[in-house]
Amino acid sequence: MKQKLLKERQEKLRIEQADREARLSVLKYKSKEKLQEYGIVQSTSEPTQDTANEHINLFANLDEAVKTTNKDHDNEAKEKKEEYEKKIGYLTYLGQDTNEALGKKNWYEVAPETSRYSRSSNIKDTYDKLVLKDTDGKPKVKEPDVKDGEVNYKRKQELDPMNAFKHLHKYDKIKKYYKPPKQQINKDNDKQKKKKHKKDRKEDKEMKLQKLREARLRREQQEKYRTELFLKGLHNSNETKEVEKETRLKPKYNSQFNPELARQNYK
């Protein structure tokens, strides 16, 4: 019974191992096909050791394959790097400046665009709108300013001082005989009223100042009179004290009672 169980177990292990090896071979075949699709060359060297007891690595062929890069991507990255280094002035060849490397010119090396046809579209549109045109849509031809064989006649007449004097004289005549409308008269009356009101306010202010000045003068006179009376009273009190001092008797003894009655004080 035990031998039978042992045989069944060994048979089961053998089947599992065969199944595992079959799966491994299928996976290897598929990985080889994928490597061939990507153009990766597989290494011909195979390990001589027995792989039965080793760890199964399904990506061993990928790990051992030769690693290559995309040449187009490398060239594109290199060109971008060189372009950036040229822009910042880091990569320049011998005797070559940044503008020469980039194929550019400085602003002072380029001639200005003076023609109206080389300007921006906004300026062109503005210029076209300012140009006078006929009914047909064509630009009008400017008529020459010539009169009696004299070129720029209108311009010369504008700059002539005699014409300016005539114009002023004409304006003075119009102003002399011109009657202002009712609204202008009302404005003039309002101005006169304002001036009169301003004058009255000024007079009232002057009267108030005059009254204040008179009150101040009266106050100063009263103060002056009071000080004189006060000083006069002080002077009279000093005189009475001096008279009292002169009339007072001088006693012979310092500690004498009733000196005015003592006989020796009158000798």
PDB file of C-alpha atoms in Angstrom:
ATOM      1  CA  MET A   1       0.000   0.000   0.000  1.00  0.00           C
ATOM      2  CA  LYS A   2       2.811   2.346   0.921  1.00  0.00           C
ATOM      3  CA  GLN A   3       4.765   1.510  -2.209  1.00  0.00           C
ATOM      4  CA  LYS A   4       1.709   2.202  -4.319  1.00  0.00           C
ATOM      5  CA  LEU A   5       1.254   5.637  -2.732  1.00  0.00           C
ATOM      6  CA  LEU A   6       4.955   6.384  -3.169  1.00  0.00           C
ATOM      7  CA  LYS A   7       4.804   5.474  -6.876  1.00  0.00           C
ATOM      8  CA  GLU A   8       1.744   7.661  -7.412  1.00  0.00           C
ATOM      9  CA  ARG A   9       3.486  10.552  -5.719  1.00  0.00           C
ATOM     10  CA  GLN A  10       6.644  10.157  -7.847  1.00  0.00           C
ATOM     11  CA  GLU A  11       4.491   9.938 -10.974  1.00  0.00           C
ATOM     12  CA  LYS A  12       2.675  13.122 -10.009  1.00  0.00           C
ATOM     13  CA  LEU A  13       5.966  14.966  -9.416  1.00  0.00           C
ATOM     14  CA  ARG A  14       7.274  13.771 -12.780  1.00  0.00           C
ATOM     15  CA  ILE A  15       4.155  15.044 -14.535  1.00  0.00           C
ATOM     16  CA  GLU A  16       4.423  18.431 -12.804  1.00  0.00           C
ATOM     17  CA  GLN A  17       8.103  18.758 -13.747  1.00  0.00           C
ATOM     18  CA  ALA A  18       7.364  17.855 -17.375  1.00  0.00           C
ATOM     19  CA  ASP A  19       4.545  20.374 -17.459  1.00  0.00           C
ATOM     20  CA  ARG A  20       6.828  23.046 -15.975  1.00  0.00           C
ATOM     21  CA  GLU A  21       9.556  22.362 -18.540  1.00  0.00           C
ATOM     22  CA  ALA A  22       7.032  22.513 -21.370  1.00  0.00           C
ATOM     23  CA  ARG A  23       5.738  25.891 -20.170  1.00  0.00           C
ATOM     24  CA  LEU A  24       9.300  27.169 -19.792  1.00  0.00           C
ATOM     25  CA  SER A  25      10.176  26.154 -23.340  1.00  0.00           C
ATOM     26  CA  VAL A  26       7.050  27.913 -24.665  1.00  0.00           C
ATOM     27  CA  LEU A  27       7.926  31.099 -22.793  1.00  0.00           C
ATOM     28  CA  LYS A  28      11.497  30.984 -24.083  1.00  0.00           C
ATOM     29  CA  TYR A  29      10.252  30.614 -27.629  1.00  0.00           C
ATOM     30  CA  LYS A  30       7.896  33.577 -27.253  1.00  0.00           C
ATOM     31  CA  SER A  31      10.645  35.746 -25.719  1.00  0.00           C
ATOM     32  CA  LYS A  32      12.958  34.898 -28.648  1.00  0.00           C
ATOM     33  CA  GLU A  33      10.285  35.984 -31.109  1.00  0.00           C
ATOM     34  CA  LYS A  34       9.810  39.292 -29.278  1.00  0.00           C
ATOM     35  CA  LEU A  35      13.566  39.921 -29.237  1.00  0.00           C
ATOM     36  CA  GLN A  36      13.729  39.270 -32.963  1.00  0.00           C
ATOM     37  CA  GLU A  37      10.849  41.716 -33.547  1.00  0.00           C
ATOM     38  CA  TYR A  38      12.688  44.497 -31.649  1.00  0.00           C
ATOM     39  CA  GLY A  39      15.943  43.702 -33.435  1.00  0.00           C
ATOM     40  CA  ILE A  40      17.827  42.660 -30.310  1.00  0.00           C
ATOM     41  CA  VAL A  41      20.595  40.145 -30.911  1.00  0.00           C
ATOM     42  CA  GLN A  42      20.569  37.254 -28.464  1.00  0.00           C
ATOM     43  CA  SER A  43      23.830  36.145 -26.922  1.00  0.00           C
ATOM     44  CA  THR A  44      24.971  32.690 -28.124  1.00  0.00           C
ATOM     45  CA  SER A  45      26.733  31.797 -24.918  1.00  0.00           C
ATOM     46  CA  GLU A  46      24.615  29.478 -22.803  1.00  0.00           C
ATOM     47  CA  PRO A  47      25.327  28.511 -19.215  1.00  0.00           C
ATOM     48  CA  THR A  48      26.877  25.063 -18.795  1.00  0.00           C
ATOM     49  CA  GLN A  49      25.617  24.580 -15.277  1.00  0.00           C
ATOM     50  CA  ASP A  50      22.642  22.458 -14.538  1.00  0.00           C
ATOM     51  CA  THR A  51      19.610  24.758 -14.292  1.00  0.00           C
ATOM     52  CA  ALA A  52      17.326  22.187 -12.768  1.00  0.00           C
ATOM     53  CA  ASN A  53      17.915  23.305  -9.213  1.00  0.00           C
ATOM     54  CA  GLU A  54      18.375  27.062 -10.009  1.00  0.00           C
ATOM     55  CA  HIS A  55      15.827  29.870  -9.717  1.00  0.00           C
ATOM     56  CA  ILE A  56      13.735  30.190 -12.858  1.00  0.00           C
ATOM     57  CA  ASN A  57      14.224  33.646 -14.460  1.00  0.00           C
ATOM     58  CA  LEU A  58      11.716  34.213 -17.228  1.00  0.00           C
ATOM     59  CA  PHE A  59      13.544  37.402 -18.399  1.00  0.00           C
ATOM     60  CA  ALA A  60      17.055  35.966 -18.414  1.00  0.00           C
ATOM     61  CA  ASN A  61      17.358  36.406 -22.179  1.00  0.00           C
ATOM     62  CA  LEU A  62      16.369  40.075 -21.927  1.00  0.00           C
ATOM     63  CA  ASP A  63      18.881  40.656 -19.133  1.00  0.00           C
ATOM     64  CA  GLU A  64      21.676  39.003 -21.095  1.00  0.00           C
ATOM     65  CA  ALA A  65      20.777  40.678 -24.402  1.00  0.00           C
ATOM     66  CA  VAL A  66      22.860  43.477 -25.896  1.00  0.00           C
ATOM     67  CA  LYS A  67      21.317  46.863 -24.974  1.00  0.00           C
ATOM     68  CA  THR A  68      21.049  49.349 -27.849  1.00  0.00           C
ATOM     69  CA  THR A  69      19.532  52.871 -28.132  1.00  0.00           C
ATOM     70  CA  ASN A  70      17.506  54.716 -30.764  1.00  0.00           C
ATOM     71  CA  LYS A  71      19.950  56.646 -32.960  1.00  0.00           C
ATOM     72  CA  ASP A  72      17.327  59.113 -34.266  1.00  0.00           C
ATOM     73  CA  HIS A  73      16.300  60.033 -30.736  1.00  0.00           C
ATOM     74  CA  ASP A  74      19.952  60.487 -29.726  1.00  0.00           C
ATOM     75  CA  ASN A  75      20.643  62.791 -32.693  1.00  0.00           C
ATOM     76  CA  GLU A  76      17.535  64.866 -31.964  1.00  0.00           C
ATOM     77  CA  ALA A  77      18.506  65.278 -28.293  1.00  0.00           C
ATOM     78  CA  LYS A  78      22.039  66.258 -29.310  1.00  0.00           C
ATOM     79  CA  GLU A  79      20.769  68.923 -31.750  1.00  0.00           C
ATOM     80  CA  LYS A  80      18.471  70.408 -29.092  1.00  0.00           C
ATOM     81  CA  LYS A  81      21.337  70.564 -26.612  1.00  0.00           C
ATOM     82  CA  GLU A  82      23.646  72.290 -29.121  1.00  0.00           C
ATOM     83  CA  GLU A  83      20.919  74.800 -30.047  1.00  0.00           C
ATOM     84  CA  TYR A  84      20.320  75.684 -26.388  1.00  0.00           C
ATOM     85  CA  GLU A  85      24.057  76.061 -25.724  1.00  0.00           C
ATOM     86  CA  LYS A  86      24.381  78.358 -28.738  1.00  0.00           C
ATOM     87  CA  LYS A  87      21.490  80.514 -27.517  1.00  0.00           C
ATOM     88  CA  ILE A  88      23.068  81.082 -24.130  1.00  0.00           C
ATOM     89  CA  GLY A  89      26.472  81.700 -25.748  1.00  0.00           C
ATOM     90  CA  TYR A  90      28.070  78.614 -24.230  1.00  0.00           C
ATOM     91  CA  LEU A  91      28.830  76.725 -27.427  1.00  0.00           C
ATOM     92  CA  THR A  92      30.740  78.833 -29.984  1.00  0.00           C
ATOM     93  CA  TYR A  93      33.535  77.785 -32.266  1.00  0.00           C
ATOM     94  CA  LEU A  94      36.875  79.542 -32.658  1.00  0.00           C
ATOM     95  CA  GLY A  95      36.418  83.063 -34.102  1.00  0.00           C
ATOM     96  CA  GLN A  96      32.614  82.790 -34.033  1.00  0.00           C
ATOM     97  CA  ASP A  97      30.231  84.932 -31.968  1.00  0.00           C
ATOM     98  CA  THR A  98      26.715  84.130 -30.807  1.00  0.00           C
ATOM     99  CA  ASN A  99      24.902  86.028 -33.584  1.00  0.00           C
ATOM    100  CA  GLU A 100      26.984  84.299 -36.255  1.00  0.00           C
ATOM    101  CA  ALA A 101      26.271  80.896 -34.722  1.00  0.00           C
ATOM    102  CA  LEU A 102      22.520  81.583 -34.593  1.00  0.00           C
ATOM    103  CA  GLY A 103      22.356  83.432 -37.905  1.00  0.00           C
ATOM    104  CA  LYS A 104      20.934  86.623 -36.384  1.00  0.00           C
ATOM    105  CA  LYS A 105      21.730  90.348 -36.521  1.00  0.00           C
ATOM    106  CA  ASN A 106      21.735  93.063 -33.880  1.00  0.00           C
ATOM    107  CA  TRP A 107      19.090  95.796 -34.048  1.00  0.00           C
ATOM    108  CA  TYR A 108      21.678  98.453 -34.962  1.00  0.00           C
ATOM    109  CA  GLU A 109      22.875  96.365 -37.917  1.00  0.00           C
ATOM    110  CA  VAL A 110      19.434  96.378 -39.570  1.00  0.00           C
ATOM    111  CA  ALA A 111      18.374  99.428 -41.605  1.00  0.00           C
ATOM    112  CA  PRO A 112      15.076 101.054 -40.513  1.00  0.00           C
ATOM    113  CA  GLU A 113      11.992 100.481 -42.640  1.00  0.00           C
ATOM    114  CA  THR A 114      11.049 103.961 -43.846  1.00  0.00           C
ATOM    115  CA  SER A 115       8.651 102.949 -46.589  1.00  0.00           C
ATOM    116  CA  ARG A 116       4.965 102.974 -45.699  1.00  0.00           C
ATOM    117  CA  TYR A 117       4.554  99.667 -47.535  1.00  0.00           C
ATOM    118  CA  SER A 118       6.933  97.948 -45.115  1.00  0.00           C
ATOM    119  CA  ARG A 119       5.032  99.074 -42.002  1.00  0.00           C
ATOM    120  CA  SER A 120       2.537  97.085 -39.992  1.00  0.00           C
ATOM    121  CA  SER A 121      -1.001  96.440 -41.218  1.00  0.00           C
ATOM    122  CA  ASN A 122      -2.539  98.878 -38.678  1.00  0.00           C
ATOM    123  CA  ILE A 123      -0.417 101.764 -39.957  1.00  0.00           C
ATOM    124  CA  LYS A 124      -1.254 100.848 -43.553  1.00  0.00           C
ATOM    125  CA  ASP A 125      -4.991 100.833 -42.810  1.00  0.00           C
ATOM    126  CA  THR A 126      -4.758 104.232 -41.115  1.00  0.00           C
ATOM    127  CA  TYR A 127      -2.823 105.667 -44.048  1.00  0.00           C
ATOM    128  CA  ASP A 128      -5.342 104.304 -46.554  1.00  0.00           C
ATOM    129  CA  LYS A 129      -8.236 105.845 -44.594  1.00  0.00           C
ATOM    130  CA  LEU A 130      -6.574 109.279 -44.630  1.00  0.00           C
ATOM    131  CA  VAL A 131      -6.055 109.247 -48.389  1.00  0.00           C
ATOM    132  CA  LEU A 132      -8.861 111.061 -50.231  1.00  0.00           C
ATOM    133  CA  LYS A 133     -10.469 108.993 -52.954  1.00  0.00           C
ATOM    134  CA  ASP A 134     -12.760 109.629 -55.903  1.00  0.00           C
ATOM    135  CA  THR A 135     -16.135 108.023 -56.495  1.00  0.00           C
ATOM    136  CA  ASP A 136     -14.333 105.328 -58.479  1.00  0.00           C
ATOM    137  CA  GLY A 137     -12.203 104.464 -55.431  1.00  0.00           C
ATOM    138  CA  LYS A 138      -8.981 105.861 -56.871  1.00  0.00           C
ATOM    139  CA  PRO A 139      -6.810 108.312 -54.882  1.00  0.00           C
ATOM    140  CA  LYS A 140      -7.530 111.929 -55.701  1.00  0.00           C
ATOM    141  CA  VAL A 141      -4.841 113.890 -57.464  1.00  0.00           C
ATOM    142  CA  LYS A 142      -3.836 116.912 -55.402  1.00  0.00           C
ATOM    143  CA  GLU A 143      -4.505 120.115 -57.304  1.00  0.00           C
ATOM    144  CA  PRO A 144      -1.513 122.468 -57.424  1.00  0.00           C
ATOM    145  CA  ASP A 145      -1.901 125.641 -55.343  1.00  0.00           C
ATOM    146  CA  VAL A 146      -1.120 128.107 -58.119  1.00  0.00           C
ATOM    147  CA  LYS A 147      -2.797 131.471 -58.698  1.00  0.00           C
ATOM    148  CA  ASP A 148      -1.648 134.162 -61.129  1.00  0.00           C
ATOM    149  CA  GLY A 149       1.512 132.148 -61.737  1.00  0.00           C
ATOM    150  CA  GLU A 150       2.393 132.106 -57.996  1.00  0.00           C
ATOM    151  CA  VAL A 151       3.036 128.715 -56.340  1.00  0.00           C
ATOM    152  CA  ASN A 152       1.688 128.014 -52.796  1.00  0.00           C
ATOM    153  CA  TYR A 153      -0.560 131.066 -52.991  1.00  0.00           C
ATOM    154  CA  LYS A 154      -2.860 130.115 -50.072  1.00  0.00           C
ATOM    155  CA  ARG A 155       0.035 129.318 -47.763  1.00  0.00           C
ATOM    156  CA  LYS A 156       1.706 132.641 -48.495  1.00  0.00           C
ATOM    157  CA  GLN A 157      -1.540 134.505 -47.857  1.00  0.00           C
ATOM    158  CA  GLU A 158      -1.894 132.822 -44.456  1.00  0.00           C
ATOM    159  CA  LEU A 159       1.633 133.857 -43.474  1.00  0.00           C
ATOM    160  CA  ASP A 160       1.227 137.447 -44.718  1.00  0.00           C
ATOM    161  CA  PRO A 161       1.066 139.836 -41.672  1.00  0.00           C
ATOM    162  CA  MET A 162      -1.112 142.324 -43.574  1.00  0.00           C
ATOM    163  CA  ASN A 163      -3.850 139.729 -43.957  1.00  0.00           C
ATOM    164  CA  ALA A 164      -3.671 138.988 -40.224  1.00  0.00           C
ATOM    165  CA  PHE A 165      -4.034 142.730 -39.493  1.00  0.00           C
ATOM    166  CA  LYS A 166      -7.070 142.965 -41.795  1.00  0.00           C
ATOM    167  CA  HIS A 167      -8.653 140.021 -40.044  1.00  0.00           C
ATOM    168  CA  LEU A 168      -8.195 141.638 -36.612  1.00  0.00           C
ATOM    169  CA  HIS A 169      -9.559 144.975 -37.849  1.00  0.00           C
ATOM    170  CA  LYS A 170     -12.617 143.198 -39.213  1.00  0.00           C
ATOM    171  CA  TYR A 171     -13.110 141.437 -35.875  1.00  0.00           C
ATOM    172  CA  ASP A 172     -12.959 144.767 -33.996  1.00  0.00           C
ATOM    173  CA  LYS A 173     -15.656 146.212 -36.254  1.00  0.00           C
ATOM    174  CA  ILE A 174     -17.917 143.239 -35.667  1.00  0.00           C
ATOM    175  CA  LYS A 175     -17.371 143.521 -31.924  1.00  0.00           C
ATOM    176  CA  LYS A 176     -18.195 147.247 -31.978  1.00  0.00           C
ATOM    177  CA  TYR A 177     -21.535 146.900 -33.765  1.00  0.00           C
ATOM    178  CA  TYR A 178     -22.466 143.580 -32.292  1.00  0.00           C
ATOM    179  CA  LYS A 179     -25.230 143.599 -29.693  1.00  0.00           C
ATOM    180  CA  PRO A 180     -24.935 140.893 -27.070  1.00  0.00           C
ATOM    181  CA  PRO A 181     -27.987 138.652 -26.589  1.00  0.00           C
ATOM    182  CA  LYS A 182     -30.221 138.699 -23.537  1.00  0.00           C
ATOM    183  CA  GLN A 183     -28.399 135.809 -21.947  1.00  0.00           C
ATOM    184  CA  GLN A 184     -25.118 137.714 -22.159  1.00  0.00           C
ATOM    185  CA  ILE A 185     -26.771 140.770 -20.557  1.00  0.00           C
ATOM    186  CA  ASN A 186     -28.024 138.619 -17.688  1.00  0.00           C
ATOM    187  CA  LYS A 187     -24.535 137.268 -17.174  1.00  0.00           C
ATOM    188  CA  ASP A 188     -23.129 140.799 -17.062  1.00  0.00           C
ATOM    189  CA  ASN A 189     -25.774 141.818 -14.514  1.00  0.00           C
ATOM    190  CA  ASP A 190     -24.927 138.815 -12.376  1.00  0.00           C
ATOM    191  CA  LYS A 191     -21.273 139.775 -12.497  1.00  0.00           C
ATOM    192  CA  GLN A 192     -22.080 143.335 -11.425  1.00  0.00           C
ATOM    193  CA  LYS A 193     -24.226 142.057  -8.559  1.00  0.00           C
ATOM    194  CA  LYS A 194     -21.445 139.785  -7.427  1.00  0.00           C
ATOM    195  CA  LYS A 195     -18.970 142.657  -7.531  1.00  0.00           C
ATOM    196  CA  LYS A 196     -21.339 144.885  -5.531  1.00  0.00           C
ATOM    197  CA  HIS A 197     -21.950 142.144  -2.981  1.00  0.00           C
ATOM    198  CA  LYS A 198     -18.227 141.627  -2.663  1.00  0.00           C
ATOM    199  CA  LYS A 199     -17.699 145.364  -2.183  1.00  0.00           C
ATOM    200  CA  ASP A 200     -20.417 145.527   0.517  1.00  0.00           C
ATOM    201  CA  ARG A 201     -18.849 142.612   2.348  1.00  0.00           C
ATOM    202  CA  LYS A 202     -15.497 144.353   2.218  1.00  0.00           C
ATOM    203  CA  GLU A 203     -16.997 147.571   3.660  1.00  0.00           C
ATOM    204  CA  ASP A 204     -18.747 145.631   6.444  1.00  0.00           C
ATOM    205  CA  LYS A 205     -15.489 143.964   7.293  1.00  0.00           C
ATOM    206  CA  GLU A 206     -13.691 147.314   7.452  1.00  0.00           C
ATOM    207  CA  MET A 207     -16.423 148.758   9.729  1.00  0.00           C
ATOM    208  CA  LYS A 208     -16.140 145.797  12.087  1.00  0.00           C
ATOM    209  CA  LEU A 209     -12.381 146.220  12.218  1.00  0.00           C
ATOM    210  CA  GLN A 210     -12.802 149.946  12.970  1.00  0.00           C
ATOM    211  CA  LYS A 211     -15.182 149.205  15.855  1.00  0.00           C
ATOM    212  CA  LEU A 212     -12.827 146.621  17.296  1.00  0.00           C
ATOM    213  CA  ARG A 213      -9.956 149.091  17.018  1.00  0.00           C
ATOM    214  CA  GLU A 214     -11.904 151.805  18.894  1.00  0.00           C
ATOM    215  CA  ALA A 215     -12.901 149.344  21.635  1.00  0.00           C
ATOM    216  CA  ARG A 216      -9.260 148.322  22.033  1.00  0.00           C
ATOM    217  CA  LEU A 217      -8.150 151.965  22.359  1.00  0.00           C
ATOM    218  CA  ARG A 218     -10.796 152.645  25.029  1.00  0.00           C
ATOM    219  CA  ARG A 219      -9.717 149.561  26.929  1.00  0.00           C
ATOM    220  CA  GLU A 220      -6.089 150.648  26.809  1.00  0.00           C
ATOM    221  CA  GLN A 221      -6.977 154.141  28.118  1.00  0.00           C
ATOM    222  CA  GLN A 222      -8.904 152.637  31.030  1.00  0.00           C
ATOM    223  CA  GLU A 223      -6.019 150.363  31.901  1.00  0.00           C
ATOM    224  CA  LYS A 224      -3.631 153.296  31.753  1.00  0.00           C
ATOM    225  CA  TYR A 225      -5.841 155.374  34.074  1.00  0.00           C
ATOM    226  CA  ARG A 226      -6.063 152.515  36.585  1.00  0.00           C
ATOM    227  CA  THR A 227      -2.306 152.027  36.650  1.00  0.00           C
ATOM    228  CA  GLU A 228      -1.795 155.765  37.215  1.00  0.00           C
ATOM    229  CA  LEU A 229      -4.207 155.725  40.157  1.00  0.00           C
ATOM    230  CA  PHE A 230      -2.518 152.682  41.611  1.00  0.00           C
ATOM    231  CA  LEU A 231       0.953 154.203  41.330  1.00  0.00           C
ATOM    232  CA  LYS A 232      -0.300 157.498  42.782  1.00  0.00           C
ATOM    233  CA  GLY A 233      -1.726 155.684  45.814  1.00  0.00           C
ATOM    234  CA  LEU A 234       1.608 153.944  46.404  1.00  0.00           C
ATOM    235  CA  HIS A 235       3.446 157.287  46.254  1.00  0.00           C
ATOM    236  CA  ASN A 236       1.104 158.915  48.844  1.00  0.00           C
ATOM    237  CA  SER A 237       1.502 156.018  51.282  1.00  0.00           C
ATOM    238  CA  ASN A 238       5.310 156.358  51.101  1.00  0.00           C
ATOM    239  CA  GLU A 239       5.101 160.095  51.918  1.00  0.00           C
ATOM    240  CA  THR A 240       2.888 159.522  55.007  1.00  0.00           C
ATOM    241  CA  LYS A 241       5.307 156.867  56.267  1.00  0.00           C
ATOM    242  CA  GLU A 242       8.243 159.288  55.943  1.00  0.00           C
ATOM    243  CA  VAL A 243       6.334 162.023  57.844  1.00  0.00           C
ATOM    244  CA  GLU A 244       5.524 159.590  60.632  1.00  0.00           C
ATOM    245  CA  LYS A 245       9.160 158.584  60.850  1.00  0.00           C
ATOM    246  CA  GLU A 246      10.271 162.232  61.126  1.00  0.00           C
ATOM    247  CA  THR A 247       7.711 163.185  63.810  1.00  0.00           C
ATOM    248  CA  ARG A 248       8.376 160.123  65.937  1.00  0.00           C
ATOM    249  CA  LEU A 249      10.576 160.732  69.040  1.00  0.00           C
ATOM    250  CA  LYS A 250      13.938 159.100  69.443  1.00  0.00           C
ATOM    251  CA  PRO A 251      14.155 157.620  72.964  1.00  0.00           C
ATOM    252  CA  LYS A 252      17.450 157.709  74.893  1.00  0.00           C
ATOM    253  CA  TYR A 253      17.068 154.121  75.987  1.00  0.00           C
ATOM    254  CA  ASN A 254      16.094 151.260  73.834  1.00  0.00           C
ATOM    255  CA  SER A 255      13.946 149.600  76.500  1.00  0.00           C
ATOM    256  CA  GLN A 256      12.019 152.682  77.561  1.00  0.00           C
ATOM    257  CA  PHE A 257       8.282 152.620  78.234  1.00  0.00           C
ATOM    258  CA  ASN A 258       6.136 155.498  76.978  1.00  0.00           C
ATOM    259  CA  PRO A 259       8.968 157.543  75.441  1.00  0.00           C
ATOM    260  CA  GLU A 260       6.618 160.400  74.547  1.00  0.00           C
ATOM    261  CA  LEU A 261       5.972 160.982  78.256  1.00  0.00           C
ATOM    262  CA  ALA A 262       9.583 160.753  79.428  1.00  0.00           C
ATOM    263  CA  ARG A 263      11.055 164.126  80.234  1.00  0.00           C
ATOM    264  CA  GLN A 264      14.665 163.356  79.209  1.00  0.00           C
ATOM    265  CA  ASN A 265      13.571 162.791  75.639  1.00  0.00           C
ATOM    266  CA  TYR A 266      12.623 166.471  75.262  1.00  0.00           C
ATOM    267  CA  LYS A 267      15.884 167.929  76.660  1.00  0.00           C
TER     268      LYS A 267
END
